[in-house]
Coordinates of C-alpha atoms in Angstrom, one line a residue:
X1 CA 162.8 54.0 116.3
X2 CA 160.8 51.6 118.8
X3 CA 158.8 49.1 116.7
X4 CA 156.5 48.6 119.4
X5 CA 155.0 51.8 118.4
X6 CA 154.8 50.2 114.8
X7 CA 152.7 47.6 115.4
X8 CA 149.0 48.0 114.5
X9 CA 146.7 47.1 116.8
X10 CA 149.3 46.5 119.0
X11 CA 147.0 47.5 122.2
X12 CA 144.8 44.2 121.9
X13 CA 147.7 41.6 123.2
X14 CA 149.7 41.5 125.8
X15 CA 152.1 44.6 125.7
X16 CA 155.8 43.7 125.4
X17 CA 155.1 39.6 124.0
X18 CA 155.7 39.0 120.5
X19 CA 153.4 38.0 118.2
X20 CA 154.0 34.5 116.5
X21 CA 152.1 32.9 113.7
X22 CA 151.4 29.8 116.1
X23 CA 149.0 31.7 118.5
X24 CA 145.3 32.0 118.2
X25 CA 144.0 35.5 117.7
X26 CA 142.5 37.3 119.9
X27 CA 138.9 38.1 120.5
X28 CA 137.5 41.4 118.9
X29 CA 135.5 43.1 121.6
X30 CA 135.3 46.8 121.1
X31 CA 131.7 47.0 121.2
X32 CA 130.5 43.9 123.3
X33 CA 127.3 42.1 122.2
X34 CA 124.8 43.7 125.3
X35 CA 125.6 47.2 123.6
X36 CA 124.6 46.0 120.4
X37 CA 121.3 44.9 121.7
X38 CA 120.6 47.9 123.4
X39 CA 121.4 50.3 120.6
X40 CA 119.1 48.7 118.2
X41 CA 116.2 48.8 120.9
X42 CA 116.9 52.7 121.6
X43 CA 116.4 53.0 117.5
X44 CA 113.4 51.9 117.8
X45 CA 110.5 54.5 118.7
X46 CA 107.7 52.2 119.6
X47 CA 110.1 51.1 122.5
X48 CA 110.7 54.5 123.2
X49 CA 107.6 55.6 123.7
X50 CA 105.0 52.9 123.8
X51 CA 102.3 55.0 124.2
X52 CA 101.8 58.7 122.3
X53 CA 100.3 61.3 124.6
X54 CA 97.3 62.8 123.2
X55 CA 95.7 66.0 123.6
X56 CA 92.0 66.8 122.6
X57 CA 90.6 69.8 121.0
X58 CA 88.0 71.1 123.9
X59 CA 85.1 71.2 121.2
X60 CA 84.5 71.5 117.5
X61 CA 82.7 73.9 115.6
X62 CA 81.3 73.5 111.6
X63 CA 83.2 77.3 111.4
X64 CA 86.4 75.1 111.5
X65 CA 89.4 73.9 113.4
X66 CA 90.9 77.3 114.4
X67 CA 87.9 78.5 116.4
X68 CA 88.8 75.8 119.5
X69 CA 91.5 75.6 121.9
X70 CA 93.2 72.3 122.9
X71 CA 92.2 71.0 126.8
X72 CA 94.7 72.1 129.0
X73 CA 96.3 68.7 130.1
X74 CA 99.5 66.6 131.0
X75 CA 100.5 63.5 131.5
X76 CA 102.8 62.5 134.2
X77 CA 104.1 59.7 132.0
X78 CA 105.8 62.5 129.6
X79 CA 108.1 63.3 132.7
X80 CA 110.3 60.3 132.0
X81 CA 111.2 61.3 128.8
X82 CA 112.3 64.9 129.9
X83 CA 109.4 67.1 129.7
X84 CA 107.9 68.4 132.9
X85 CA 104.2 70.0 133.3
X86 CA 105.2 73.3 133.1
X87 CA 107.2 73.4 130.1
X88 CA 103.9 71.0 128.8
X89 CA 101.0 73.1 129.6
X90 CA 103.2 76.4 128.8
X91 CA 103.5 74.3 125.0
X92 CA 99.3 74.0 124.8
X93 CA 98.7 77.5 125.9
X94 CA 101.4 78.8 123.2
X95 CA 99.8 76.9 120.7
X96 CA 96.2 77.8 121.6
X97 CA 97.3 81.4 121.2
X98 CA 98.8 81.2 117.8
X99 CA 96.0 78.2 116.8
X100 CA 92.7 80.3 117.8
X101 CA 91.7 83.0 115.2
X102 CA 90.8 86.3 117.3
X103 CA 87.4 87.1 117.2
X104 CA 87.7 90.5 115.6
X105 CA 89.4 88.2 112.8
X106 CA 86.3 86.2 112.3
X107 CA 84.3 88.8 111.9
X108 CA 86.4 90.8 109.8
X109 CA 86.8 87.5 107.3
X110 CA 83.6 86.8 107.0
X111 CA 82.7 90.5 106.4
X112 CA 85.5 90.3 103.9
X113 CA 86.7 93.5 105.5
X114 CA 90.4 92.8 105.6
X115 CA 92.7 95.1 104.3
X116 CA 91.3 97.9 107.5
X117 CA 92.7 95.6 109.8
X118 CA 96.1 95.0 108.3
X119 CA 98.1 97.0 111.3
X120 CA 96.3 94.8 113.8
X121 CA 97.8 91.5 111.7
X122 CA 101.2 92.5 111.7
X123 CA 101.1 93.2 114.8
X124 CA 99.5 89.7 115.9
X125 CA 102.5 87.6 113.8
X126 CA 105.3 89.8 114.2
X127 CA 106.4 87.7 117.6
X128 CA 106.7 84.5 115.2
X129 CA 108.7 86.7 112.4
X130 CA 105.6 85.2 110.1
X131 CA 104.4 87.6 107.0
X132 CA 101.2 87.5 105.8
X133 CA 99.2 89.0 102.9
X134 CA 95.7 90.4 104.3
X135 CA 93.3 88.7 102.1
X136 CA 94.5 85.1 103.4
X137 CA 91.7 86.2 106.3
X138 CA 92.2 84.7 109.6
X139 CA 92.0 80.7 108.5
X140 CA 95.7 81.4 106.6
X141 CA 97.1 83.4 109.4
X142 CA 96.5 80.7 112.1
X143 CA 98.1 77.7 109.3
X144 CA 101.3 79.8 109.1
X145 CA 101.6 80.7 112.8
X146 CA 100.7 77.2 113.8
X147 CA 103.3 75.7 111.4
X148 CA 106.1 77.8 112.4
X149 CA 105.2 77.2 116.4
X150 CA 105.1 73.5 115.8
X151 CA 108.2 73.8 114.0
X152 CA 110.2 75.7 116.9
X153 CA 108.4 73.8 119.5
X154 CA 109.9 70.3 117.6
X155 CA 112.9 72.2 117.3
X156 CA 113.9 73.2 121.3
X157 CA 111.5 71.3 123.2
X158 CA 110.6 67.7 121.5
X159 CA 113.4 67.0 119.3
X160 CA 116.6 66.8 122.0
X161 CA 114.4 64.8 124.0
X162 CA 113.7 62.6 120.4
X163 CA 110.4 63.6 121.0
X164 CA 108.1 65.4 118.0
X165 CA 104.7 67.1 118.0
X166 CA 101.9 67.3 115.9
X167 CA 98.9 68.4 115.3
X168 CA 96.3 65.3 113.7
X169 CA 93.0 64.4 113.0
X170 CA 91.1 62.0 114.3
X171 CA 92.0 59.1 112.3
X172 CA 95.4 59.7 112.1
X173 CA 95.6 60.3 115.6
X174 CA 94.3 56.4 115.9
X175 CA 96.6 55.1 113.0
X176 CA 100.0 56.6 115.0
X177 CA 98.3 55.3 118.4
X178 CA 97.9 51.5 116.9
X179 CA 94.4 51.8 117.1
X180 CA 93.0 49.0 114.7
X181 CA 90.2 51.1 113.3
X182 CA 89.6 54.3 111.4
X183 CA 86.8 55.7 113.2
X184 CA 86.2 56.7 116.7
X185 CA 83.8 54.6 118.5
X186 CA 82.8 55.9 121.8
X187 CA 82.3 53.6 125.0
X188 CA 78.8 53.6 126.5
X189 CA 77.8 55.7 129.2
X190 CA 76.8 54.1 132.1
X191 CA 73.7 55.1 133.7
X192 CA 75.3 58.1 136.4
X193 CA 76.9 59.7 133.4
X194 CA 79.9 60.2 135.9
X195 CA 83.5 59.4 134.6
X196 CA 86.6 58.8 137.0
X197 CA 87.9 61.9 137.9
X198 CA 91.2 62.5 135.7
X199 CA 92.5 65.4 137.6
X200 CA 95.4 64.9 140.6
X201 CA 95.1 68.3 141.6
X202 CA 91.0 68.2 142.1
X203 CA 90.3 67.8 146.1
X204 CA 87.5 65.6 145.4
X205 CA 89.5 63.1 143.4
X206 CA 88.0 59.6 142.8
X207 CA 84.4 61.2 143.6
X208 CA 83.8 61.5 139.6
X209 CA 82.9 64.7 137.8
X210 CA 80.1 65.5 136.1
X211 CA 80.0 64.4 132.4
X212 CA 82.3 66.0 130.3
X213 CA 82.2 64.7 126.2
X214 CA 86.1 65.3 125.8
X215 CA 86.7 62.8 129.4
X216 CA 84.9 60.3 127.5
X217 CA 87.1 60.5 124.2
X218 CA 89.8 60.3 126.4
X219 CA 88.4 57.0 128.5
X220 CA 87.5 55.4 124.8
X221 CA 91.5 55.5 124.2
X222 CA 92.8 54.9 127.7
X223 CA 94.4 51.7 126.3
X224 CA 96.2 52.9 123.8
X225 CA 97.9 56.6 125.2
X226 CA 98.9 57.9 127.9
X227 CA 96.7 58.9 131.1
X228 CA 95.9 62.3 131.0
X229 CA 95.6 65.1 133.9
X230 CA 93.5 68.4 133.3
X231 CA 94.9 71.5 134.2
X232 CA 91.7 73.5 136.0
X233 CA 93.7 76.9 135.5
X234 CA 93.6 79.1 132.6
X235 CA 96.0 81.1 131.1
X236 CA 96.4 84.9 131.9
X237 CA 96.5 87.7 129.4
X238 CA 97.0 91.6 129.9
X239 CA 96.7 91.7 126.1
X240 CA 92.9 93.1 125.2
X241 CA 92.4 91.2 122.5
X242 CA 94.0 88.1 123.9
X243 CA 91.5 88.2 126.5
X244 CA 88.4 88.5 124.4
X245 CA 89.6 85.6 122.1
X246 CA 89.9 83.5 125.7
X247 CA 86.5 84.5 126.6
X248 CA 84.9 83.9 123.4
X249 CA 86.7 80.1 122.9
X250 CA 86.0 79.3 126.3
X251 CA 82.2 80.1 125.6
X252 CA 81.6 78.9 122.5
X253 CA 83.7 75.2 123.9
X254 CA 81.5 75.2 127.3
X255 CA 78.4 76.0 125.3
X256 CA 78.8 72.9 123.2
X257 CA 79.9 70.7 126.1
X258 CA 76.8 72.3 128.1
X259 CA 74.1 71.5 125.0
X260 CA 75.3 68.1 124.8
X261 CA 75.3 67.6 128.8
X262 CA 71.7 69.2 129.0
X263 CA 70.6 67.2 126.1
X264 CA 71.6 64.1 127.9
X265 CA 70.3 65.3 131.6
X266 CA 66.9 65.8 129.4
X267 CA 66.8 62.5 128.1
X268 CA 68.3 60.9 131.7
X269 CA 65.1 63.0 133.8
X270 CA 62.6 61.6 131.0
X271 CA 63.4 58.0 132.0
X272 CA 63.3 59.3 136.1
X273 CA 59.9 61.0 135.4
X274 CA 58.8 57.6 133.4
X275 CA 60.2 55.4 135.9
X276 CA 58.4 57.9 139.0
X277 CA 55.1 57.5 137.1
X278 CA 55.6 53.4 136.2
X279 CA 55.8 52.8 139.9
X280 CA 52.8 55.5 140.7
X281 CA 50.5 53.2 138.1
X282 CA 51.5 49.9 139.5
X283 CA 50.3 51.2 142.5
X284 CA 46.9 51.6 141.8
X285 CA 47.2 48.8 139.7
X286 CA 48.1 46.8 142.1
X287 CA 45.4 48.4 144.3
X288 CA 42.6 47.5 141.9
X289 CA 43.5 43.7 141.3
X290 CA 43.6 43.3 145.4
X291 CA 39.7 45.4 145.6
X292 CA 38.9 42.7 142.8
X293 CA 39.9 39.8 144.9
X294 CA 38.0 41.4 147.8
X295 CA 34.9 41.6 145.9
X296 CA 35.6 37.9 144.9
X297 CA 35.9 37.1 148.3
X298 CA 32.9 39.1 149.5
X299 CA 30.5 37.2 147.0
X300 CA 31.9 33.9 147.9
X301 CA 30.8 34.8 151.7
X302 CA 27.4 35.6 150.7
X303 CA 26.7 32.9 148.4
X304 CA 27.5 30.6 151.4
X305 CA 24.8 32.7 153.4
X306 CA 21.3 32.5 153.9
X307 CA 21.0 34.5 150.3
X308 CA 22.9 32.0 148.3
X309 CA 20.2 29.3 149.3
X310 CA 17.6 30.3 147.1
X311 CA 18.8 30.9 143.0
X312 CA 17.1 34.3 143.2
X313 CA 19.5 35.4 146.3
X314 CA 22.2 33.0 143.8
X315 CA 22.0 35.9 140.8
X316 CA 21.6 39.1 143.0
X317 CA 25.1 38.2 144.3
X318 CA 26.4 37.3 140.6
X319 CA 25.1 40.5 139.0
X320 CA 26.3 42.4 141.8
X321 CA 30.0 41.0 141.7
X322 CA 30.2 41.4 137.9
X323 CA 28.9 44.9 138.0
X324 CA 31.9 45.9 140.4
X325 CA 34.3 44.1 138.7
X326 CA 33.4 45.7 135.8
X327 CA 33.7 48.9 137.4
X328 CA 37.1 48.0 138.5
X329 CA 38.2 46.7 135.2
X330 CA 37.4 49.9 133.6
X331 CA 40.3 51.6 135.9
X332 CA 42.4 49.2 135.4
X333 CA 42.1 49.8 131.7
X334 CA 42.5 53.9 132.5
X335 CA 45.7 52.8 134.3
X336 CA 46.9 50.9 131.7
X337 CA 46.3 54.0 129.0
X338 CA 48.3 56.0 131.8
X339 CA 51.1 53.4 131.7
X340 CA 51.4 54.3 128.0
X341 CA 51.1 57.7 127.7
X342 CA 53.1 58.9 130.8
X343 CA 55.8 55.8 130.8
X344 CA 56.0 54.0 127.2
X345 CA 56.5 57.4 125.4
X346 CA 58.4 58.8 127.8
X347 CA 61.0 56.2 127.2
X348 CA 60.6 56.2 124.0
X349 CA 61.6 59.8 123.8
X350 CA 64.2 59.6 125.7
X351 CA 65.5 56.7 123.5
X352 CA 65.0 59.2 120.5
X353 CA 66.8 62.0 122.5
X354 CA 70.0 59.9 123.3
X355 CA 70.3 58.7 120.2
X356 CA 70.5 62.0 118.3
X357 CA 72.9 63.2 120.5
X358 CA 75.1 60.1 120.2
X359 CA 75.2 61.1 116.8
X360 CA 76.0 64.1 117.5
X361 CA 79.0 63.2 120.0
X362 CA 80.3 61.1 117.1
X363 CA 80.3 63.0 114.8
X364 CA 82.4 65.7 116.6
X365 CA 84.9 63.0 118.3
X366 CA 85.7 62.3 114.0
X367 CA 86.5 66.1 113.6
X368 CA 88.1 67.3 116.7
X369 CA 92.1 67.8 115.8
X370 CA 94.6 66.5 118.3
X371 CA 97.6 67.5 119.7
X372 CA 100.2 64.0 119.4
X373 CA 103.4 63.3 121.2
X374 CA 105.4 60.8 119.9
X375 CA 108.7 59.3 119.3
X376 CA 110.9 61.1 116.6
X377 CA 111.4 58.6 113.7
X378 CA 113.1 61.2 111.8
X379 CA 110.4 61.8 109.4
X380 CA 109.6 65.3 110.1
X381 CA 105.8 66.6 111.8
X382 CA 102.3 66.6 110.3
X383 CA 100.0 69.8 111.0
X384 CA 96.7 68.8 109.8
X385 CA 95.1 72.5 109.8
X386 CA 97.1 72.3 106.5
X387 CA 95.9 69.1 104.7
X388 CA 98.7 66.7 103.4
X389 CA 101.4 68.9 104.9
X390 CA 104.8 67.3 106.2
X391 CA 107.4 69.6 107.7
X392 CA 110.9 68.1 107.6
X393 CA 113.1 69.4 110.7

């Protein structure tokens, strides 16, 4: 037998020279320092994926969570890690279809009405091989169809690309972005209203868009996620029912967005109509100070006059100038009440007006649910439509 063959490790000297006692041994190098650097940085998700992409819900609604779809949206940045727009934006619109509860299910669980419309529920799950019992109503169905989406979404899409998705409130949303508070403050708008316009495939990019209460959530976290595109398209359906749950989430979202706009465009033609009627009043302010100094003037010429010799001709010029400035001072005074009903409260309504609907904005940015891409750090998904619900993979 050849006892070269016998020899362990025999494959780290130099084949065919014999081993002696005297010579140093060899360095180890199997796995060489660099590799072990890079293989603890790929462990670590952070350096993965800096930055979580976040999706908002278009709108919220004191019905709940289930009655609004998420924004169509992508971000390029997503592409590095494997996932392209199509496969993205095909991932929303699944989920908005097995998130949204169908109208005819709204109505049916608030009527109570149920058990009628059992065929139509088996029918609506069977696709996700979900069962259901007919009193869990609408709210149940859309948990259990959301949770077993998420979970084959993690499962073929996210997860090879060590990648997961959930679905989070506002404040956990933050808390996974690194954002160092627990509530949702929103920028300031500036006086336009106008944000940048987020969408490459608009023609009139970098001209702004009109103001849209989601783009501003989104701007408030541009630091901390990823940049966001929104798809203008909507998805197709040759399904009935499908198409009326579309058309009644994409009214009830627009009509919240277009209260809050029209609230704000109130508030914004208030200060217009307040500033219009400011610069109106100093006008004939301004008007009625320069007639005073003309009738200053005027008395000063007479007084210097063959009248202003004798103290008679002295106090007919007086009295006359205080009687017109009198006159005039009275219409200054009338302009002045002007100023403050037509300016003064119009700002001040405005001021009232903006700030009751920055409530209001707040208060929806804390309750909207988002959709969160992340790194997978192996400890499963969070669906927030079911509270304190972790789904190991």
């Amino acid at each position: 037998m050849d006892n070269h063959h016998n020899a362990p490790h025999d494959w780290q000297y130099n084949t065919g020279n014999e081993f002696t006692p005297d010579e140093p041994l060899p360095p180890y190098s199997l796995l060489p320092e660099p590799g072990l650097i890079q293989n603890q940085i790929d462990d670590d998700p952070s350096a993965r994926m800096p930055k979580p992409c976040v999706v908002p819900q278009t709108a919220q609604t004191y019905h709940g969570s289930i009655y609004r779809p998420f924004a169509r949206a992508y971000s390029p940045d997503l592409l590095s890690h494997g996932i392209t727009r199509s496969d993205f934006i095909a991932f929303v619109d699944g989920l908005n279809e097995v998130w949204l509860a169908d109208p005819y299910l709204q109505a049916i669980s608030v009527s109570g009405n149920v058990l009628n419309f059992m065929p139509l529920l088996e029918t609506q799950i069977v696709g996700l091989g979900v069962t259901v019992a007919a009193e869990y109503g609408s709210l149940k169905l859309s948990q259990m169809r959301t949770e077993a989406y998420l979970r084959l979404a993690n499962t073929e899409l996210f997860k090879p690309k060590e990648l997961r998705v959930q679905i989070l409130k506002t404040w956990e949303m933050m808390h996974t972005a690194g954002i160092p508070r627990t509530v949702l403050q929103l920028r300031p708008v500036g006086e336009d209203e106008r944000f940048e316009d987020l969408d490459d495939t608009d023609t009139d990019k970098g001209k702004g868009r009109e103001y849209d209460p989601q783009l501003r959530r989104m701007e408030t976290l541009k630091d901390y996620v990823m940049p966001l595109t929104f798809d203008p398209g909507r998805p197709s359906s040759d399904n009935w029912l499908k198409q009326a749950s579309e058309k009644q989430e994409r009214f009830f979202s627009e009509r919240q967005n277009s209260i809050i706009r029209g609230k704000r465009e109130k508030a914004a033609k208030q200060v217009s109509e307040a500033e219009s009627a400011e610069r109106e009043l100093n006008r004939q302010a301004d008007e009625l100070e320069s007639t005073k100094a003309k009738a200053t003037a005027r008395a000063a010429e007479r007084l210097s006059g063959p009248l202003g010799e004798s103290n008679q001709g002295q106090l007919w010029i007086q009295e006359d100038l205080e009687k017109e400035l009198k006159k005039l001072d009275k219409q200054l005074q009338r302009v002045s009440r002007e100023r403050e009903k037509k300016v003064a409260r119009k700002v001040q309504q405005s001021e009232r007006r903006l700030h009751r609907v920055e409530k209001r904005e707040h208060r929806i940015a804390q309750k909207v649910m988002w959709i969160v891409v992340s790194a997978d750090d192996g400890t499963g998904f969070e669906n927030h439509l079911m509270e304190h619900t972790t789904y190991m993979e």
